[in-house]
Amino acid sequence: MDDASLNFLVLGDWGRRGDYNQSDVAFQMGKIGDELDIDFVVSTGDNFYDNGLTGVHDPAFEESFTKVYTARSLQKQWYSVLGNHDYRGDVEAQLDPILTKIDARWLCLRSFVVDAEIAELFFVDTTPFVDQYFAIPNEHSYNWRGIGERQKYTANLLKDLDSALRESHAKWKIVVGHHAIRSVGHHGDTEELVNRLLPILETNNVDFYMNGHDHCLEHIRSKDSPLQFLTSGAGSKAWRGDAKGWNENGVQLFYDGQGFMSVQLNQMEAELRFYNVYGRVLHKWHVSKPLHSAI
């Protein structure tokens, strides 16, 4: 990787006060983060279990974040999206700047763009797309404050994303959401995203879609475009043991245990690595791009 490079880690579904191997994953992240001299960390959501935060002064924020990810290399900016479990609590607490005063690394917004020069990362709030969370009666209670009318919210989100992707001149376009588009894990494909989000990603030549939700590590290649589907939702509790469609076309990796992912980018190439709880590389994938795009 040359000087104009970008290195970061991707983690999801983690906040359990260090339990379920969360602390072990954090330790290995610190080691890999140091080796790669990472620029930041991406969180794919479900940041605090089981029911998000109770408010900005919930001790779970420090017990599950500040006191767990203590390695020197992880004292970088964290960019986080919300997951469905986060919506079960005081969802606006995670968005509150007060948390950034408690721990300066923290940044969580509903949907936003990070311009990292050679790459742009587009963070998408996927939970409001999923019909089952709006079913009545519902097993769980969700906090939809700030969403307003659901269909309008999701339509505007997609419109803004499409516009931002069209205007992007970044070498690498990366979209991050909590829910999978394609997955052979417990939850499987998210049909609402297959129908509404996927066409926008393919039209705009997005390179990677990164998500959590399924508590596993996955790499699935699209059958229809260069898009790669990457699940990193193994930050703590895992080992569900109920994967489906193992032999499905496009599945490059499915790992049911805990771990995380690293991304290394420069102008011409990308390398993705998936690590288990012991820091062992489970899967490595490399792709090259021409230095100058055809006009």
Short mmCIF file of C-alpha atoms in Angstrom, two decimals:
data_model
loop_
_atom_site.label_atom_id
_atom_site.label_comp_id
_atom_site.label_asym_id
_atom_site.label_seq_id
_atom_site.Cartn_x
_atom_site.Cartn_y
_atom_site.Cartn_z
CA MET A 1 0.00 0.00 0.00
CA ASP A 2 1.37 3.41 -0.95
CA ASP A 3 1.25 6.76 0.85
CA ALA A 4 -2.19 7.67 -0.51
CA SER A 5 -3.71 4.80 1.40
CA LEU A 6 -6.50 4.16 3.86
CA ASN A 7 -6.64 1.45 6.52
CA PHE A 8 -9.52 0.75 8.87
CA LEU A 9 -11.24 -1.96 10.89
CA VAL A 10 -14.91 -2.97 10.71
CA LEU A 11 -16.78 -4.38 13.72
CA GLY A 12 -20.43 -5.02 14.48
CA ASP A 13 -22.86 -6.29 17.11
CA TRP A 14 -20.54 -5.83 20.04
CA GLY A 15 -21.65 -3.93 23.17
CA ARG A 16 -21.89 -6.50 25.98
CA ARG A 17 -19.66 -5.02 28.72
CA GLY A 18 -16.77 -7.17 27.53
CA ASP A 19 -18.69 -10.46 27.76
CA TYR A 20 -19.14 -13.14 25.07
CA ASN A 21 -15.50 -12.68 23.98
CA GLN A 22 -16.04 -8.95 23.28
CA SER A 23 -12.86 -8.14 25.22
CA ASP A 24 -10.91 -10.84 23.37
CA VAL A 25 -11.99 -9.47 19.99
CA ALA A 26 -11.05 -5.97 21.20
CA PHE A 27 -7.57 -7.18 22.17
CA GLN A 28 -6.93 -8.65 18.71
CA MET A 29 -8.32 -5.51 17.07
CA GLY A 30 -5.75 -3.52 19.01
CA LYS A 31 -2.93 -5.69 17.68
CA ILE A 32 -4.09 -5.60 14.06
CA GLY A 33 -4.89 -1.91 14.34
CA ASP A 34 -1.31 -1.28 15.39
CA GLU A 35 0.13 -3.43 12.57
CA LEU A 36 -1.94 -1.61 9.95
CA ASP A 37 -1.68 1.83 11.57
CA ILE A 38 -5.42 2.26 11.07
CA ASP A 39 -7.07 5.59 10.33
CA PHE A 40 -10.43 4.83 11.98
CA VAL A 41 -12.91 2.12 13.01
CA VAL A 42 -16.33 1.47 11.46
CA SER A 43 -19.15 0.05 13.60
CA THR A 44 -21.97 -1.64 11.70
CA GLY A 45 -24.50 -1.20 14.53
CA ASP A 46 -26.08 -2.99 17.47
CA ASN A 47 -23.65 -1.01 19.53
CA PHE A 48 -25.25 -1.69 22.94
CA TYR A 49 -27.15 -4.83 23.98
CA ASP A 50 -29.81 -5.82 24.57
CA ASN A 51 -31.83 -2.63 24.34
CA GLY A 52 -29.52 0.22 23.33
CA LEU A 53 -28.78 2.94 25.90
CA THR A 54 -31.22 4.21 28.53
CA GLY A 55 -29.86 7.76 28.10
CA VAL A 56 -26.66 9.75 27.69
CA HIS A 57 -25.52 8.87 31.22
CA ASP A 58 -26.10 5.11 30.89
CA PRO A 59 -22.94 3.46 32.32
CA ALA A 60 -23.17 0.88 29.51
CA PHE A 61 -21.57 3.41 27.16
CA GLU A 62 -18.30 3.39 29.04
CA GLU A 63 -18.57 -0.23 30.22
CA SER A 64 -19.17 -1.56 26.70
CA PHE A 65 -17.08 0.93 24.69
CA THR A 66 -14.55 3.10 26.51
CA LYS A 67 -13.34 0.42 28.94
CA VAL A 68 -13.24 -2.37 26.34
CA TYR A 69 -11.50 -0.81 23.33
CA THR A 70 -8.50 0.45 25.28
CA ALA A 71 -5.63 -0.35 22.89
CA ARG A 72 -3.57 2.59 21.72
CA SER A 73 -4.30 1.84 18.05
CA LEU A 74 -8.07 2.01 18.68
CA GLN A 75 -7.93 5.57 20.04
CA LYS A 76 -9.01 6.81 16.62
CA GLN A 77 -12.34 8.06 15.33
CA TRP A 78 -15.15 5.50 15.45
CA TYR A 79 -17.94 5.93 12.87
CA SER A 80 -21.12 4.11 13.92
CA VAL A 81 -24.57 3.43 12.53
CA LEU A 82 -27.60 2.33 14.52
CA GLY A 83 -28.81 -1.26 14.65
CA ASN A 84 -32.22 -2.65 15.52
CA HIS A 85 -31.17 -3.28 19.15
CA ASP A 86 -30.09 0.36 19.42
CA TYR A 87 -33.61 1.40 18.40
CA ARG A 88 -35.02 -0.47 21.41
CA GLY A 89 -33.48 2.09 23.78
CA ASP A 90 -33.14 5.86 23.88
CA VAL A 91 -32.02 5.98 20.27
CA GLU A 92 -31.27 9.69 20.33
CA ALA A 93 -28.82 9.22 23.22
CA GLN A 94 -26.36 7.50 20.85
CA LEU A 95 -26.62 10.49 18.50
CA ASP A 96 -26.06 13.04 21.29
CA PRO A 97 -22.81 15.10 21.27
CA ILE A 98 -22.65 14.55 25.05
CA LEU A 99 -21.29 11.06 24.36
CA THR A 100 -18.47 12.59 22.31
CA LYS A 101 -17.57 14.66 25.37
CA ILE A 102 -17.41 11.45 27.43
CA ASP A 103 -15.32 9.67 24.77
CA ALA A 104 -14.00 11.80 21.90
CA ARG A 105 -13.77 8.78 19.58
CA TRP A 106 -17.53 8.36 19.35
CA LEU A 107 -19.57 9.53 16.36
CA CYS A 108 -22.94 8.00 15.62
CA LEU A 109 -25.48 9.51 13.23
CA ARG A 110 -28.50 8.08 11.44
CA SER A 111 -27.08 8.49 7.92
CA PHE A 112 -23.96 10.39 6.90
CA VAL A 113 -20.97 10.49 4.54
CA VAL A 114 -17.28 10.26 5.44
CA ASP A 115 -14.95 11.64 2.78
CA ALA A 116 -11.64 9.82 3.21
CA GLU A 117 -10.22 11.14 -0.11
CA ILE A 118 -9.52 7.93 -2.04
CA ALA A 119 -12.69 6.44 -0.55
CA GLU A 120 -16.06 7.75 0.46
CA LEU A 121 -18.10 5.88 3.03
CA PHE A 122 -21.88 6.29 2.95
CA PHE A 123 -23.55 5.26 6.22
CA VAL A 124 -27.21 4.25 5.94
CA ASP A 125 -29.85 3.88 8.67
CA THR A 126 -31.35 0.53 7.63
CA THR A 127 -33.59 -0.35 10.60
CA PRO A 128 -36.57 1.83 9.49
CA PHE A 129 -36.70 -0.11 6.20
CA VAL A 130 -37.52 -3.44 7.86
CA ASP A 131 -41.24 -4.23 8.06
CA GLN A 132 -41.07 -6.64 11.00
CA TYR A 133 -40.08 -3.89 13.45
CA PHE A 134 -43.32 -2.05 12.69
CA ALA A 135 -45.59 -5.08 13.11
CA ILE A 136 -48.40 -4.78 15.68
CA PRO A 137 -48.33 -6.48 18.12
CA ASN A 138 -44.55 -6.65 18.37
CA GLU A 139 -42.30 -8.69 20.62
CA HIS A 140 -40.13 -5.61 21.22
CA SER A 141 -40.68 -1.90 21.66
CA TYR A 142 -38.85 0.44 19.27
CA ASN A 143 -38.13 4.13 19.69
CA TRP A 144 -38.96 5.85 16.38
CA ARG A 145 -38.48 9.40 17.66
CA GLY A 146 -36.86 11.51 14.96
CA ILE A 147 -38.04 9.31 12.09
CA GLY A 148 -41.41 10.94 11.44
CA GLU A 149 -43.44 9.32 8.67
CA ARG A 150 -41.64 6.09 7.82
CA GLN A 151 -42.14 5.93 4.05
CA LYS A 152 -41.13 9.56 3.62
CA TYR A 153 -38.06 9.02 5.80
CA THR A 154 -36.81 5.99 3.85
CA ALA A 155 -37.63 7.53 0.44
CA ASN A 156 -35.68 10.70 1.31
CA LEU A 157 -32.78 8.66 2.65
CA LEU A 158 -32.53 6.69 -0.61
CA LYS A 159 -32.86 9.85 -2.70
CA ASP A 160 -30.05 11.54 -0.76
CA LEU A 161 -27.86 8.44 -0.98
CA ASP A 162 -28.38 8.11 -4.74
CA SER A 163 -27.52 11.78 -5.23
CA ALA A 164 -24.39 11.59 -3.05
CA LEU A 165 -23.17 8.45 -4.83
CA ARG A 166 -23.71 10.02 -8.26
CA GLU A 167 -21.71 13.10 -7.25
CA SER A 168 -18.85 11.10 -5.68
CA HIS A 169 -15.52 11.04 -7.49
CA ALA A 170 -13.88 8.76 -4.94
CA LYS A 171 -11.86 5.84 -6.22
CA TRP A 172 -13.69 3.51 -3.83
CA LYS A 173 -17.36 3.79 -2.89
CA ILE A 174 -18.35 1.98 0.30
CA VAL A 175 -21.85 1.79 1.78
CA VAL A 176 -22.32 0.78 5.42
CA GLY A 177 -25.59 -0.32 7.03
CA HIS A 178 -26.62 -2.57 9.89
CA HIS A 179 -28.75 -5.10 7.99
CA ALA A 180 -27.38 -7.43 5.35
CA ILE A 181 -28.47 -7.23 1.75
CA ARG A 182 -27.15 -10.73 1.10
CA SER A 183 -26.42 -13.21 3.89
CA VAL A 184 -26.49 -16.97 4.46
CA GLY A 185 -26.52 -16.42 8.23
CA HIS A 186 -29.38 -16.57 10.73
CA HIS A 187 -31.35 -13.59 9.37
CA GLY A 188 -30.60 -14.18 5.69
CA ASP A 189 -31.21 -11.58 2.98
CA THR A 190 -33.09 -8.42 3.96
CA GLU A 191 -35.71 -8.32 1.23
CA GLU A 192 -36.60 -4.66 1.82
CA LEU A 193 -32.95 -3.74 1.10
CA VAL A 194 -32.67 -6.14 -1.86
CA ASN A 195 -35.66 -4.38 -3.41
CA ARG A 196 -34.92 -0.75 -2.52
CA LEU A 197 -31.23 -0.26 -1.67
CA LEU A 198 -29.42 -2.79 -3.86
CA PRO A 199 -30.46 -1.24 -7.24
CA ILE A 200 -29.00 2.11 -6.14
CA LEU A 201 -25.69 0.50 -5.16
CA GLU A 202 -25.42 -1.36 -8.46
CA THR A 203 -26.38 1.66 -10.58
CA ASN A 204 -23.71 3.77 -8.87
CA ASN A 205 -20.92 1.19 -9.07
CA VAL A 206 -20.51 0.78 -5.31
CA ASP A 207 -17.55 -1.46 -4.48
CA PHE A 208 -18.45 -2.77 -1.02
CA TYR A 209 -21.57 -3.04 1.12
CA MET A 210 -20.61 -3.61 4.77
CA ASN A 211 -23.08 -4.67 7.44
CA GLY A 212 -23.59 -6.46 10.74
CA HIS A 213 -26.86 -7.93 12.11
CA ASP A 214 -25.92 -11.56 11.51
CA HIS A 215 -23.42 -12.47 14.24
CA CYS A 216 -20.84 -13.88 11.88
CA LEU A 217 -18.24 -12.98 9.25
CA GLU A 218 -19.19 -13.27 5.59
CA HIS A 219 -17.94 -12.40 2.14
CA ILE A 220 -20.42 -12.89 -0.70
CA ARG A 221 -19.73 -11.81 -4.27
CA SER A 222 -22.60 -10.34 -6.26
CA LYS A 223 -23.70 -12.37 -9.26
CA ASP A 224 -24.77 -9.25 -11.14
CA SER A 225 -22.08 -6.61 -10.50
CA PRO A 226 -18.61 -6.10 -8.99
CA LEU A 227 -20.29 -5.37 -5.62
CA GLN A 228 -18.99 -7.34 -2.63
CA PHE A 229 -21.28 -8.06 0.35
CA LEU A 230 -19.27 -8.05 3.59
CA THR A 231 -20.75 -8.98 6.97
CA SER A 232 -18.82 -8.06 10.11
CA GLY A 233 -21.27 -8.66 12.93
CA ALA A 234 -19.14 -10.89 15.14
CA GLY A 235 -17.99 -8.44 17.81
CA SER A 236 -19.30 -10.50 20.73
CA LYS A 237 -22.06 -13.12 20.94
CA ALA A 238 -21.93 -15.57 18.02
CA TRP A 239 -22.02 -19.30 17.21
CA ARG A 240 -25.70 -19.54 16.25
CA GLY A 241 -24.98 -22.62 14.15
CA ASP A 242 -27.89 -22.17 11.75
CA ALA A 243 -26.39 -20.97 8.48
CA LYS A 244 -28.34 -21.72 5.31
CA GLY A 245 -27.36 -22.02 1.68
CA TRP A 246 -23.69 -22.87 2.29
CA ASN A 247 -23.17 -23.87 -1.33
CA GLU A 248 -24.89 -20.83 -2.75
CA ASN A 249 -23.02 -19.16 -5.61
CA GLY A 250 -20.91 -16.23 -4.54
CA VAL A 251 -20.21 -17.26 -0.93
CA GLN A 252 -16.47 -16.79 -0.40
CA LEU A 253 -16.52 -16.95 3.39
CA PHE A 254 -18.97 -17.85 6.12
CA TYR A 255 -17.62 -18.04 9.67
CA ASP A 256 -20.01 -18.41 12.59
CA GLY A 257 -17.68 -17.28 15.39
CA GLN A 258 -16.40 -13.99 16.77
CA GLY A 259 -14.04 -11.69 14.90
CA PHE A 260 -13.71 -8.55 12.79
CA MET A 261 -12.55 -7.28 9.40
CA SER A 262 -9.78 -5.03 8.11
CA VAL A 263 -9.81 -2.92 4.94
CA GLN A 264 -6.66 -1.63 3.21
CA LEU A 265 -7.09 0.67 0.21
CA ASN A 266 -4.94 2.67 -2.15
CA GLN A 267 -5.56 4.18 -5.59
CA MET A 268 -5.13 0.87 -7.38
CA GLU A 269 -6.01 -1.97 -5.02
CA ALA A 270 -7.99 -3.12 -2.03
CA GLU A 271 -7.32 -5.93 0.40
CA LEU A 272 -9.91 -7.27 2.83
CA ARG A 273 -9.06 -9.58 5.70
CA PHE A 274 -11.31 -11.34 8.18
CA TYR A 275 -9.87 -12.32 11.58
CA ASN A 276 -11.14 -14.64 14.29
CA VAL A 277 -11.01 -14.08 18.05
CA TYR A 278 -7.41 -15.33 18.13
CA GLY A 279 -6.29 -12.86 15.46
CA ARG A 280 -5.87 -15.56 12.82
CA VAL A 281 -6.68 -14.56 9.23
CA LEU A 282 -9.67 -16.63 8.10
CA HIS A 283 -10.03 -15.16 4.63
CA LYS A 284 -8.19 -12.65 2.48
CA TRP A 285 -9.42 -11.05 -0.74
CA HIS A 286 -7.66 -8.68 -3.09
CA VAL A 287 -8.91 -6.63 -6.03
CA SER A 288 -7.17 -4.19 -8.38
CA LYS A 289 -8.54 -1.16 -10.22
CA PRO A 290 -7.15 0.72 -13.19
CA LEU A 291 -5.41 3.92 -12.12
CA HIS A 292 -7.53 5.97 -14.53
CA SER A 293 -11.17 5.20 -15.14
CA ALA A 294 -12.41 5.01 -18.72
CA ILE A 295 -14.36 8.09 -19.79
#
